Amino acid sequence: MTTDTLLQPLLIELLTEELPPKALNKLGQAFADGLRKVLAQHKLLAADCKITDFATPRRLAVHFDAVLGQAPDLPYTEKLMPAKIGLDETGNMTPALIKKLASKGLQDTPASALISESDGKQDYLYAKGVAHGKALAEGLQEALDYAITHLPIPKVMRYQLADGITSVKFVRPAHGLVALWGDAIIPVQTLGLQAGRDTLGHRFMCDQPIVITSPNTYAQQLLEQGKVVASFDQRKAQISQQLQEEAQALNATLGDSPEVGALLDEVTALVEFPKVYVGQFEEQFLEVPSECLILTMRLNQKYFPLFDPDSGALTHRFLIVSNMLAADPANIIEGNQRVVRPRLADARFFFETDRKIALADRVEDLATSVYHNKLGSQRERTERVRHIARYIADQLGANVQHADRAALLAKADLGSNMVGEFPELQGVIGAYYAAADGEPDDVVRALREQYLIHLDSPVSDSTLTATVLFIADRVETLVGIWGIGLAPTGERDPFGLRRAALGIISAFEQLQAGGFLKTSDSTTLSLPQLLQVASGTFSAGVIADTTVAEIQVFIYERYRNQLTQQADRNVVDAVIAIQPPLHQVAARVQACAGFAQRPEAESLAAANKRIGNLLRKADETPGAIDSSQLNEPAEKSLADVIAELGPQARSQYAKGEFGASMATMAQARDAVDAFFNDVMVMAEDPAIRANRLALLAQLHGLMNLVADISRLAR
């Protein structure tokens, strides 16, 4: 056995300038996946090879624990083409066969080495042989090239190599390449770098190159000699543990915001040897809205604000994740405190300056703020949202004056100093100013919650005004933006219309959950009427005539996509097909799902589909049933069943008892089956034919009260 057939660990490390922090973890995983994919294709990895990826601000690395120095030779069989096409009459290869062999890398194969075998229909030519396995150096070079070119790089930069002439493109300049198989260097290259065994440690705490002894000592050597925690996950765990320990020691918490997790990922990508320190600022800054201070610390400084565990209020302390372990961290802490103070002071200045003008007095300034060049200013938009909000409030029995006031003030904070400095706090800042101006509590809440992505709790009296504004804002956006030809295309949705549609759906669901829309009521806050009202707020000719119909379809399509993740697709399609009131959709899906499990469902769905086809093909519109034209026992029986079950099913449907209504109509199965077995619908006599179509039309309407059950047919 030669050394090439031994399994040994492999290490690849690419040393770079600081990599983009928000992309670092994905870059590390993609680098490992790219190398693994190609090495596995060449059979250079053991079946149980364990792969470990490393990613720090200045390096991407991968460790494979079992790699061959030479891939095994493997027999191959390549099916080429019919023998009559590949060989001429003299047995020589045709141009087509020569081209085929070349495409498979078998251009040196002579005709005598080809095998002709029948596939049961005709003779085919096959090339059989033994493919020589790739050497690790060759396979790794191919893998490295593939991994580098397939990294999810946010933005590529071009830089010159040391020769001052050659330039390469990569996410950041690369300075070193390590490639070790066991204790041997594999002679690969990339980005102008030749592989070796030397790397660098921490930028500040390690001043000598580190010579990697073997792949298995890599992580330990970096930690002990270089002060670098190479594993992204290990650094993240260490930071998380230190943060929790420091917070607990101060009787504080990190808060439960999802931004904490995102910030943890980001700071993990910014440090190689994490150490957490405690900083603080003057308590007087806590007079500024806490959201401003939190945003400044998290977004600008990458600090972790601390909160009181009982009240949840922001405290004047924060945690710093440093890239330095210092015997005396006083300078590090003071330096960070000195940096954050001016930002907090700016926030306080902006807040105090803004407070000199009432929020309502800022509304007219929106006339100079362009919403969209085809849709006018933010002031014009405000009037449209007010009109829609008043309509919604009236429909729901909400306080119309409060809904109108919330819509009037909703965008007034856009011209404030605070929003100019912290755009992410639109609405939140307006809520603070509205509260200080003495606006009603529900109006303040509406301003604060207007930018929520969706509503996830039942609407109550205290949140009704906020819900009205939430819907009005999104409906105006959908109708206006869609109406001027900016509907989403493919993955592009720059105005967030898909998100707006899902927000509207969530609002209707929560209005129903809160009792403001009842399943027995199909007229209050009808989506088609709501879209028409919104359309009427735009000047004539601004939006396309087809806008309302298209948006209605768009919203139901979004609902379909959402529901098919939770329920059977056929059931969802059956409900969405009739576009029922939005707040009834969930209940109808539940009822339809129950009906689909009944033994009568398949037969009735098939019959319903057949009825639909007959009615579409009919020349005349079905009229009323003429009992004198009912001749066959089966059609009389069906008419009697409809007369008996119809009123009951309609009454249950009107009460919102959708499951009961469908169960009632399921009792018609035997009569429906007998009708189609014994009766010819398209009779020659026009009067009889029309009467039978009328009978089926009435049945069709009753069967499809809740959903189009023909969609359940298999």
XYZ file of C-alpha atoms in Angstrom:
714
model
C 0.000 0.000 0.000
C 1.425 3.380 -1.018
C 1.033 6.590 0.932
C -1.356 7.849 -1.761
C -3.920 5.228 -0.738
C -3.797 6.219 2.938
C -6.523 8.332 4.474
C -5.092 11.479 6.001
C -6.563 14.794 7.192
C -6.631 17.753 4.810
C -6.604 21.451 5.679
C -7.264 24.402 3.391
C -7.017 27.971 4.681
C -7.367 31.214 2.744
C -6.013 34.224 4.662
C -7.537 37.569 3.664
C -8.199 41.136 4.665
C -11.292 41.646 6.869
C -14.261 39.916 5.240
C -17.818 41.387 5.168
C -19.184 40.565 8.630
C -22.803 40.008 7.644
C -21.738 37.501 4.987
C -18.911 35.760 6.871
C -20.767 32.706 8.166
C -22.315 31.995 4.760
C -18.931 32.463 3.085
C -17.354 29.922 5.427
C -20.075 27.362 4.840
C -20.065 27.917 1.067
C -16.262 27.569 0.920
C -16.527 24.208 2.693
C -19.430 23.056 0.515
C -17.597 23.960 -2.704
C -14.471 22.038 -1.721
C -16.476 19.062 -0.481
C -18.573 18.858 -3.641
C -15.648 18.561 -6.056
C -13.470 16.348 -3.840
C -16.415 13.993 -3.367
C -17.068 13.907 -7.110
C -13.509 12.722 -7.613
C -13.897 10.039 -4.887
C -11.137 11.598 -2.797
C -13.162 11.696 0.435
C -13.812 8.740 2.703
C -17.470 7.771 2.991
C -17.553 8.901 6.628
C -15.276 11.921 6.179
C -16.056 14.586 8.766
C -15.874 18.172 7.509
C -15.328 21.199 9.749
C -15.486 24.750 8.447
C -13.780 27.733 10.070
C -14.449 31.421 9.490
C -12.922 34.442 11.186
C -12.783 38.063 10.053
C -9.517 37.299 8.214
C -9.753 33.685 7.100
C -11.856 30.928 5.583
C -10.707 27.396 6.307
C -11.893 23.797 6.036
C -10.701 20.614 7.742
C -11.425 17.167 6.247
C -10.523 14.281 8.550
C -10.170 11.476 5.963
C -8.904 12.230 2.438
C -7.136 10.020 -0.136
C -3.944 11.106 -1.848
C -5.078 9.289 -5.008
C -8.631 8.440 -5.992
C -9.198 4.768 -6.873
C -9.402 3.578 -10.474
C -13.011 2.844 -11.365
C -14.535 0.864 -14.231
C -16.900 2.784 -16.460
C -19.470 2.050 -19.133
C -20.579 4.842 -21.427
C -23.605 4.368 -23.683
C -22.810 6.214 -26.902
C -25.233 5.873 -29.835
C -26.855 3.300 -32.139
C -24.240 1.235 -33.967
C -25.773 2.041 -37.363
C -25.142 5.744 -36.691
C -21.739 5.427 -35.042
C -20.093 3.081 -37.562
C -20.100 3.213 -41.333
C -20.368 0.215 -43.647
C -16.652 -0.498 -43.361
C -16.717 -0.457 -39.556
C -14.977 2.881 -39.202
C -16.198 5.577 -36.789
C -18.473 8.230 -38.216
C -17.908 11.961 -37.471
C -20.890 11.815 -35.089
C -19.274 9.070 -33.007
C -15.876 10.821 -33.005
C -17.576 13.986 -31.690
C -19.470 11.993 -29.038
C -16.310 10.320 -27.770
C -14.506 13.658 -27.598
C -17.342 15.169 -25.539
C -16.872 12.389 -22.971
C -13.088 12.687 -22.897
C -12.673 9.369 -24.740
C -11.234 10.726 -27.969
C -8.316 8.234 -27.931
C -10.614 5.225 -27.897
C -10.233 3.152 -31.139
C -13.225 1.573 -32.846
C -11.927 -1.870 -31.955
C -12.293 -1.055 -28.250
C -15.998 -0.299 -28.568
C -18.614 -2.917 -27.700
C -21.903 -3.359 -29.536
C -24.825 -4.656 -27.486
C -28.561 -4.774 -28.061
C -30.856 -2.795 -25.794
C -33.821 -4.909 -26.909
C -34.654 -2.685 -29.868
C -31.374 -2.059 -31.671
C -27.619 -2.435 -31.301
C -25.900 0.297 -29.306
C -22.235 1.153 -29.024
C -20.653 1.241 -25.566
C -17.250 2.355 -24.416
C -15.976 0.348 -21.466
C -12.753 0.729 -19.548
C -11.113 1.822 -16.332
C -10.960 5.490 -15.388
C -7.803 6.427 -13.550
C -8.482 8.259 -10.297
C -7.292 11.831 -9.864
C -4.355 12.658 -7.671
C -5.234 14.839 -4.679
C -3.183 17.766 -5.978
C -5.157 17.799 -9.235
C -8.538 17.267 -7.590
C -7.885 19.849 -4.877
C -6.869 22.463 -7.428
C -10.122 21.894 -9.269
C -12.051 21.997 -5.983
C -10.333 25.205 -4.880
C -11.055 26.909 -8.195
C -14.699 25.860 -7.966
C -15.100 26.932 -4.330
C -13.561 30.368 -4.952
C -15.751 31.101 -7.971
C -18.966 29.910 -6.284
C -18.762 31.898 -3.060
C -21.857 34.054 -2.350
C -19.795 37.236 -2.488
C -21.878 40.380 -1.798
C -19.562 42.593 -3.839
C -16.357 41.699 -5.709
C -13.306 43.954 -5.644
C -10.364 43.958 -8.063
C -6.846 44.382 -6.704
C -3.283 44.054 -7.981
C -0.856 41.353 -6.898
C 2.629 41.995 -5.581
C 4.082 42.138 -9.105
C 2.138 45.361 -9.667
C 0.851 44.061 -13.006
C -1.474 41.124 -12.454
C -4.896 41.828 -10.986
C -7.451 39.425 -9.551
C -11.040 39.687 -8.321
C -12.199 38.526 -4.920
C -14.301 39.748 -2.023
C -11.171 41.080 -0.228
C -7.413 40.930 -0.960
C -6.004 37.483 -0.096
C -2.574 37.187 1.541
C -1.982 33.532 2.290
C -2.914 29.970 1.344
C -2.401 26.858 3.449
C -2.923 23.386 1.938
C -1.799 20.435 4.050
C -2.493 16.729 3.588
C -1.114 15.145 6.702
C 2.188 16.942 7.209
C 2.730 17.480 3.461
C 2.057 20.657 1.502
C -0.226 20.153 -1.508
C 1.070 22.343 -4.385
C -2.123 24.236 -5.273
C -2.557 27.927 -5.993
C -5.255 30.575 -6.174
C -5.543 34.369 -6.390
C -1.809 34.574 -7.120
C -0.903 32.630 -3.962
C 1.128 29.415 -3.691
C 0.142 26.986 -0.956
C 2.336 26.657 2.107
C 1.950 26.003 5.830
C 2.387 29.517 7.279
C -0.512 31.637 8.495
C -1.061 34.654 10.730
C -2.716 34.903 14.117
C -4.522 37.780 15.806
C -3.743 41.142 14.220
C -2.785 42.731 17.569
C -2.015 39.885 19.959
C 0.245 37.772 17.698
C 3.267 39.301 15.949
C 4.860 36.152 14.474
C 3.777 33.843 11.649
C 2.349 30.518 12.758
C 3.691 27.366 11.103
C 0.856 24.827 10.938
C 2.240 21.404 11.823
C -0.670 19.351 10.527
C -4.378 19.737 9.765
C -5.315 18.280 13.146
C -3.331 20.894 15.078
C -4.721 23.873 13.142
C -7.439 25.071 15.518
C -5.309 24.463 18.620
C -2.270 26.263 17.186
C -4.345 29.264 16.162
C -5.832 29.487 19.649
C -2.644 28.951 21.648
C -0.082 30.656 19.415
C -2.248 33.111 17.510
C -5.010 34.069 19.953
C -7.636 33.211 17.349
C -10.803 31.166 17.916
C -11.103 29.756 14.410
C -14.596 28.270 14.614
C -17.453 30.708 14.004
C -19.820 28.629 16.134
C -17.363 28.380 19.034
C -16.763 32.140 19.025
C -20.501 32.758 18.930
C -21.052 30.410 21.877
C -18.261 32.076 23.851
C -19.655 35.558 23.199
C -23.182 34.478 24.117
C -21.969 32.938 27.369
C -19.921 36.004 28.308
C -22.830 38.332 27.509
C -25.214 36.328 29.687
C -22.734 36.138 32.564
C -22.070 39.888 32.527
C -25.782 40.718 32.245
C -26.657 38.451 35.164
C -23.856 39.944 37.257
C -25.449 43.373 36.711
C -28.982 42.064 37.380
C -29.964 42.938 33.818
C -31.026 41.217 30.587
C -30.170 41.542 26.909
C -33.860 41.869 26.020
C -35.906 39.526 23.839
C -35.707 41.406 20.543
C -34.764 39.368 17.446
C -32.153 42.042 16.768
C -30.075 40.553 19.613
C -29.511 37.356 17.629
C -28.624 39.257 14.466
C -26.180 41.443 16.374
C -24.608 38.363 17.974
C -23.944 36.921 14.501
C -22.461 40.213 13.345
C -20.082 40.723 16.262
C -18.990 37.075 15.971
C -17.847 37.968 12.471
C -15.969 41.045 13.708
C -13.691 39.478 16.329
C -11.181 36.630 16.426
C -10.647 36.498 20.197
C -13.794 37.813 21.926
C -13.849 39.457 25.321
C -16.924 41.195 26.752
C -16.601 44.397 28.800
C -19.187 46.604 30.509
C -19.701 50.230 29.478
C -22.105 52.915 30.609
C -23.426 56.370 29.784
C -24.974 59.185 31.801
C -28.461 58.339 33.044
C -29.792 61.693 31.821
C -29.757 60.300 28.273
C -32.545 57.910 29.308
C -34.930 60.855 28.901
C -34.586 60.336 25.130
C -36.909 57.688 23.591
C -35.260 54.375 24.341
C -35.653 53.162 20.745
C -33.220 55.870 19.602
C -30.601 54.890 22.151
C -31.027 51.184 21.439
C -30.744 51.728 17.698
C -27.610 53.855 18.105
C -25.905 51.288 20.299
C -26.857 48.243 18.256
C -26.681 49.575 14.724
C -23.850 52.094 14.891
C -21.653 50.827 17.715
C -22.454 47.077 17.819
C -23.093 47.265 21.570
C -25.591 45.173 23.508
C -27.927 47.452 25.546
C -28.988 46.120 28.936
C -32.539 46.155 30.296
C -34.155 45.987 33.691
C -35.386 42.391 34.186
C -38.627 43.473 35.887
C -39.814 46.497 33.919
C -37.996 45.826 30.669
C -36.817 49.439 30.678
C -33.493 50.389 29.130
C -30.666 50.929 31.626
C -27.612 53.159 31.290
C -25.243 50.186 30.898
C -24.257 48.263 27.783
C -21.937 45.393 26.850
C -18.988 45.727 24.467
C -17.639 42.736 22.534
C -13.962 43.557 22.144
C -11.362 41.868 19.947
C -8.731 42.332 22.638
C -7.934 40.633 25.905
C -6.387 43.321 28.077
C -4.916 43.078 31.587
C -6.429 46.504 32.234
C -9.428 47.136 29.948
C -10.014 50.673 31.244
C -8.807 52.302 28.027
C -10.945 50.025 25.889
C -14.046 50.731 27.965
C -13.436 54.480 28.171
C -12.741 54.663 24.438
C -16.074 53.009 23.635
C -17.928 55.218 26.107
C -16.322 58.285 24.584
C -17.464 57.230 21.107
C -21.091 56.607 22.044
C -21.660 59.799 24.059
C -21.765 62.198 21.056
C -24.307 59.977 19.311
C -26.517 59.927 22.377
C -26.113 63.669 22.742
C -27.149 64.138 19.102
C -30.234 62.001 19.700
C -31.189 64.100 22.726
C -30.656 67.337 20.777
C -32.813 66.154 17.861
C -35.542 64.991 20.231
C -35.645 68.245 22.176
C -35.568 70.319 18.989
C -38.410 68.333 17.397
C -40.560 68.711 20.484
C -40.766 72.463 19.906
C -43.202 71.830 17.024
C -46.460 69.897 17.516
C -46.780 66.806 15.346
C -49.991 68.087 13.750
C -48.174 71.256 12.666
C -45.785 69.132 10.605
C -48.514 67.695 8.375
C -48.509 70.521 5.843
C -44.754 70.106 5.379
C -45.535 66.778 3.711
C -46.620 68.752 0.633
C -42.947 69.165 -0.270
C -42.142 65.485 0.260
C -42.612 63.440 -2.927
C -44.300 60.076 -2.449
C -44.057 59.083 -6.127
C -43.836 61.331 -9.144
C -47.009 59.757 -10.596
C -48.886 59.720 -7.300
C -48.027 63.107 -5.867
C -46.725 64.154 -2.470
C -46.931 62.539 0.943
C -49.552 65.179 1.780
C -51.761 64.019 -1.084
C -51.229 60.449 -0.027
C -52.255 61.357 3.512
C -55.634 62.564 2.243
C -56.167 59.308 0.363
C -55.339 57.228 3.435
C -57.674 59.394 5.549
C -60.570 58.754 3.164
C -59.939 54.990 3.193
C -59.497 54.930 6.976
C -62.806 56.702 7.544
C -64.570 54.152 5.341
C -62.979 51.197 7.166
C -63.741 52.689 10.587
C -67.381 53.223 9.627
C -67.659 49.637 8.399
C -66.177 48.228 11.602
C -67.955 50.530 14.030
C -64.678 52.103 15.090
C -64.175 55.711 16.149
C -64.162 57.464 12.776
C -62.649 60.678 14.173
C -59.751 58.825 15.784
C -59.122 56.791 12.627
C -59.080 59.998 10.601
C -56.720 61.655 13.108
C -54.335 58.694 13.033
C -54.245 58.758 9.235
C -53.633 62.524 9.258
C -50.647 62.248 11.629
C -49.251 58.939 10.357
C -46.475 60.374 8.180
C -46.015 63.705 9.943
C -42.779 62.587 11.611
C -41.030 62.081 8.239
C -39.768 65.666 8.351
C -38.515 65.480 11.928
C -34.860 65.610 12.890
C -35.099 62.285 14.666
C -36.412 60.404 11.622
C -33.813 62.168 9.501
C -31.132 60.701 11.766
C -32.886 57.384 12.478
C -35.091 56.477 9.469
C -35.750 53.070 11.000
C -37.847 54.766 13.709
C -40.579 56.179 11.458
C -43.890 55.958 13.283
C -42.246 55.187 16.616
C -40.983 58.760 16.939
C -44.306 60.096 15.737
C -46.006 58.123 18.511
C -43.770 59.737 21.130
C -44.548 63.216 19.791
C -48.282 62.460 19.534
C -48.357 61.248 23.137
C -46.558 64.391 24.288
C -49.101 66.481 22.349
C -51.966 64.805 24.203
C -53.367 62.811 21.283
C -55.768 59.940 22.192
C -54.122 56.697 23.283
C -55.493 54.667 20.376
C -54.187 57.257 17.897
C -50.726 57.086 19.500
C -50.800 53.315 19.283
C -51.848 53.445 15.632
C -48.844 55.624 14.781
C -46.483 53.323 16.650
C -47.767 50.117 15.011
C -48.379 51.327 11.463
C -45.157 49.759 10.139
C -45.728 46.282 11.552
C -45.290 43.579 8.921
C -48.411 41.688 10.001
C -50.890 41.475 12.865
C -50.490 38.391 15.026
C -53.051 38.815 17.810
C -56.838 39.317 17.852
C -57.985 42.915 17.415
C -59.413 44.537 20.539
C -61.085 47.859 21.250
C -57.687 49.340 22.133
C -56.080 48.217 18.866
C -59.010 48.828 16.502
C -57.853 52.276 15.381
C -54.357 50.908 14.779
C -55.847 48.111 12.657
C -57.878 50.601 10.620
C -54.738 52.629 9.831
C -52.758 49.453 9.155
C -55.256 48.329 6.494
C -55.816 51.769 4.979
C -52.099 52.391 4.505
C -51.528 49.066 2.762
C -54.607 49.255 0.558
C -53.588 52.722 -0.648
C -50.074 51.437 -1.380
C -51.331 48.412 -3.294
C -53.844 50.315 -5.416
C -51.549 53.254 -6.122
C -48.298 51.452 -6.870
C -49.950 48.606 -8.775
C -52.187 51.033 -10.631
C -49.251 52.930 -12.168
C -47.754 49.718 -13.556
C -45.342 48.731 -10.790
C -46.730 45.305 -9.913
C -44.183 42.767 -8.608
C -42.343 40.761 -11.265
C -40.487 37.554 -10.461
C -38.463 38.116 -7.307
C -38.585 41.897 -7.677
C -40.969 43.685 -5.351
C -39.292 46.998 -4.478
C -42.441 48.520 -2.988
C -43.258 45.507 -0.792
C -46.643 44.797 -2.381
C -46.521 41.106 -1.490
C -45.825 42.060 2.110
C -48.689 44.577 2.004
C -51.098 41.917 0.740
C -50.101 39.488 3.479
C -50.496 42.284 6.018
C -54.063 42.916 4.858
C -54.830 39.200 5.080
C -53.503 39.065 8.646
C -55.621 42.078 9.596
C -58.821 40.447 8.333
C -57.946 37.245 10.182
C -57.370 39.107 13.442
C -60.515 41.209 13.005
C -62.434 37.946 12.771
C -60.576 36.512 15.774
C -61.447 39.640 17.762
C -65.141 39.488 16.836
C -65.221 42.615 14.658
C -65.879 40.524 11.543
C -68.166 37.521 11.962
C -68.172 34.395 9.824
C -71.921 34.835 9.410
C -71.397 38.308 7.892
C -70.217 38.492 4.313
C -70.910 42.167 3.643
C -69.015 44.168 6.306
C -65.669 45.410 4.993
C -65.869 43.528 1.707
C -62.471 43.385 0.001
C -63.818 44.241 -3.492
C -65.684 47.267 -2.108
C -62.657 48.324 -0.050
C -60.466 48.250 -3.159
C -63.075 50.242 -5.087
C -63.167 52.887 -2.356
C -59.370 53.111 -2.429
C -59.383 53.346 -6.210
C -61.814 56.257 -6.003
C -59.363 58.329 -3.947
C -57.024 58.713 -6.934
C -57.532 61.314 -9.626
C -59.133 60.132 -12.853
C -56.718 58.469 -15.239
C -53.941 57.961 -12.662
C -54.396 54.238 -12.151
C -55.295 51.585 -14.713
C -58.924 50.456 -15.034
C -57.980 46.822 -14.357
C -56.213 47.609 -11.074
C -58.911 46.560 -8.604
C -59.602 43.212 -10.280
C -55.893 42.420 -10.565
C -55.140 43.284 -6.938
C -58.056 41.180 -5.738
C -56.648 38.160 -7.593
C -53.165 39.014 -6.277
C -54.318 39.056 -2.636
C -56.129 35.739 -2.955
C -53.066 34.209 -4.635
C -50.948 35.303 -1.673
C -53.512 33.760 0.642
C -53.433 30.531 -1.353
C -49.650 30.329 -1.105
C -49.818 30.925 2.627
C -52.563 28.380 3.304
C -51.060 25.569 1.218
C -48.257 25.397 3.771
C -50.848 24.400 6.376
C -53.611 22.558 4.510
C -54.181 20.303 1.505
C -53.660 22.194 -1.759
C -56.900 20.919 -3.340
C -58.896 22.040 -0.317
C -57.298 25.485 -0.392
C -57.862 25.793 -4.139
C -61.516 24.848 -3.691
C -62.047 27.723 -1.236
C -59.903 30.366 -2.932
C -61.549 29.621 -6.304
C -64.747 31.388 -5.222
C -62.900 34.301 -3.540
C -65.019 34.399 -0.378
C -64.769 37.209 2.188
C -61.209 37.233 3.507
C -62.225 36.761 7.131
C -64.167 33.604 6.219
C -61.392 31.846 4.325
C -59.826 30.018 7.275
C -63.199 28.707 8.488
C -64.146 27.606 4.989
C -60.837 25.780 4.541
C -61.430 23.949 7.809
C -64.952 23.002 6.732
C -63.829 21.915 3.287
C -61.023 19.814 4.762
C -63.595 18.017 6.904
C -65.871 17.482 3.905
C -62.988 16.062 1.858
C -62.625 13.263 4.433
C -66.252 12.174 4.073
C -67.026 9.029 2.012
C -69.393 11.046 -0.187
C -66.776 13.653 -1.105
C -65.128 11.984 -4.085
C -68.407 11.118 -5.812
C -69.925 14.559 -5.218
C -66.748 16.346 -6.334
C -66.721 14.385 -9.590
C -70.428 15.064 -10.114
C -69.921 18.749 -9.392
C -67.153 18.909 -11.976
C -69.423 17.217 -14.511
C -72.254 19.642 -13.717
C -69.940 22.607 -14.167
C -68.894 21.362 -17.592
C -72.510 20.832 -18.661
C -73.560 24.295 -17.529
C -70.639 25.940 -19.329
C -71.540 24.183 -22.574
C -75.241 25.016 -22.338
C -76.556 27.484 -24.896
C -79.075 29.049 -22.549
C -78.944 30.377 -19.007
C -80.784 27.952 -16.704
C -84.079 29.262 -15.376
C -86.453 28.062 -12.666
C -87.332 24.400 -12.259
C -90.673 23.392 -13.819
C -91.961 20.459 -11.792
C -94.312 19.466 -14.633
C -91.283 18.675 -16.798
C -89.806 16.215 -14.270
C -90.513 12.834 -15.895
C -87.895 10.362 -14.702
C -88.031 9.007 -11.126
C -84.337 9.911 -10.591
C -84.837 13.540 -11.511
C -87.938 13.784 -9.360
C -85.995 12.297 -6.493
C -83.150 14.792 -6.971
C -85.615 17.697 -7.076
C -87.170 16.476 -3.818
C -83.718 16.207 -2.181
C -82.808 19.732 -3.284
C -86.107 21.065 -1.967
C -85.519 19.303 1.360
C -81.794 19.959 1.876
C -81.432 23.332 0.156
C -83.130 25.569 2.743
C -81.321 23.801 5.589
C -77.909 24.143 3.889
C -78.510 27.815 3.092
C -79.618 28.546 6.648
C -76.484 26.906 8.063
C -74.333 28.747 5.549
C -75.886 32.095 6.478
C -75.022 31.434 10.132
C -71.389 30.763 9.220
C -71.792 27.046 9.973
C -69.854 26.030 6.889
C -69.020 22.486 7.955
C -72.658 21.748 8.774
C -73.813 23.211 5.467
C -71.454 20.980 3.500
C -72.438 17.938 5.597
C -76.087 18.631 4.807
C -75.464 18.678 1.065
C -73.385 15.508 1.337
C -76.689 13.713 1.968
C -77.573 14.337 -1.678
C -74.993 11.841 -2.899
C -77.334 8.895 -3.608
C -79.817 11.083 -5.450
C -77.027 12.692 -7.491
C -75.512 9.317 -8.409
C -78.910 7.934 -9.410
C -79.632 10.998 -11.533
C -76.444 10.645 -13.576
C -76.956 6.880 -13.906
C -80.565 7.056 -15.084
C -81.105 10.469 -16.681
C -79.787 11.951 -19.930
C -79.318 15.621 -19.217
C -78.981 16.789 -22.800
C -82.356 15.425 -23.938
C -83.590 16.137 -27.468
C -86.685 17.924 -26.167
C -85.498 21.538 -25.488
C -87.922 22.035 -22.609
C -86.874 18.863 -20.811
C -83.201 19.642 -21.420
C -83.597 23.193 -20.067
C -85.443 21.922 -17.002
C -82.752 19.354 -16.226
C -80.055 22.021 -16.583
C -82.044 24.251 -14.231
C -82.195 21.390 -11.740
C -78.428 20.901 -11.961
C -77.752 24.643 -11.734
C -79.670 24.805 -8.455
C -77.790 21.770 -7.142
C -74.496 23.277 -8.291
C -75.167 26.474 -6.386
C -75.995 24.618 -3.186
C -72.984 22.322 -3.414
C -70.629 25.243 -3.938
C -71.870 27.610 -1.256
C -68.725 27.123 0.832
C -66.182 26.107 -1.806
C -65.876 24.913 -5.385
C -65.848 21.224 -4.512
C -65.077 20.239 -8.098
C -61.476 21.178 -7.149
C -61.471 18.164 -4.815
C -61.972 15.718 -7.690
C -58.972 13.430 -8.182
